[in-house]
XYZ file of C-alpha atoms in Angstrom:
67
model
C 19.399 81.548 6.554
C 22.937 80.789 5.464
C 24.034 81.419 1.887
C 25.873 78.463 0.364
C 28.815 78.560 -1.995
C 29.142 76.245 -5.047
C 31.162 73.484 -3.281
C 28.684 73.322 -0.424
C 25.778 73.017 -2.831
C 27.465 70.275 -4.812
C 27.914 68.258 -1.575
C 24.237 68.562 -0.792
C 22.581 68.297 -4.215
C 24.710 66.169 -6.470
C 28.431 66.215 -6.526
C 30.547 63.937 -8.638
C 32.342 60.655 -8.156
C 36.066 61.170 -7.946
C 38.513 58.523 -9.209
C 39.831 58.150 -5.682
C 36.538 56.534 -4.570
C 36.676 53.843 -7.312
C 38.497 50.537 -7.384
C 39.059 48.028 -10.211
C 39.488 44.306 -9.625
C 39.977 41.585 -12.224
C 37.806 38.506 -11.836
C 38.161 35.243 -13.805
C 34.819 33.712 -14.679
C 33.359 31.134 -17.064
C 30.596 31.607 -19.568
C 28.581 29.175 -21.645
C 27.905 30.785 -25.008
C 26.437 27.733 -26.723
C 29.693 25.894 -27.063
C 30.202 22.288 -25.864
C 32.529 23.494 -23.063
C 32.418 26.681 -20.912
C 34.895 29.396 -21.865
C 37.078 31.261 -19.366
C 36.767 35.042 -19.496
C 38.210 37.891 -17.496
C 36.102 40.839 -16.250
C 37.321 44.213 -15.009
C 34.981 45.031 -12.175
C 34.850 48.792 -11.488
C 33.243 49.642 -8.144
C 32.634 53.333 -7.377
C 31.132 54.655 -4.152
C 29.492 58.060 -3.820
C 27.088 59.584 -1.346
C 24.305 58.196 -3.548
C 25.429 54.597 -3.181
C 27.619 52.092 -4.978
C 27.901 51.603 -8.739
C 29.424 48.393 -10.177
C 30.213 47.935 -13.823
C 31.822 44.934 -15.509
C 33.810 44.969 -18.721
C 35.325 41.978 -20.452
C 39.101 42.297 -20.822
C 42.011 40.193 -21.987
C 42.332 36.989 -20.032
C 46.017 37.792 -19.228
C 44.809 40.571 -16.832
C 43.372 37.901 -14.469
C 46.665 35.929 -14.144
């Protein structure tokens, strides 16, 4: 049986998501929050990929980021 070092174990068991495997895109969207007209919003969509799959998070940001 081969002994594993720390970096080999992290690749097998868990590891971490590095910033280089993430991308951020800005998406303009509309939302209806009970107002008579829909409101335009801008979301920062952060997509990270690791060996465990893909994680997507959305955060509302200033509308000027989407222009």
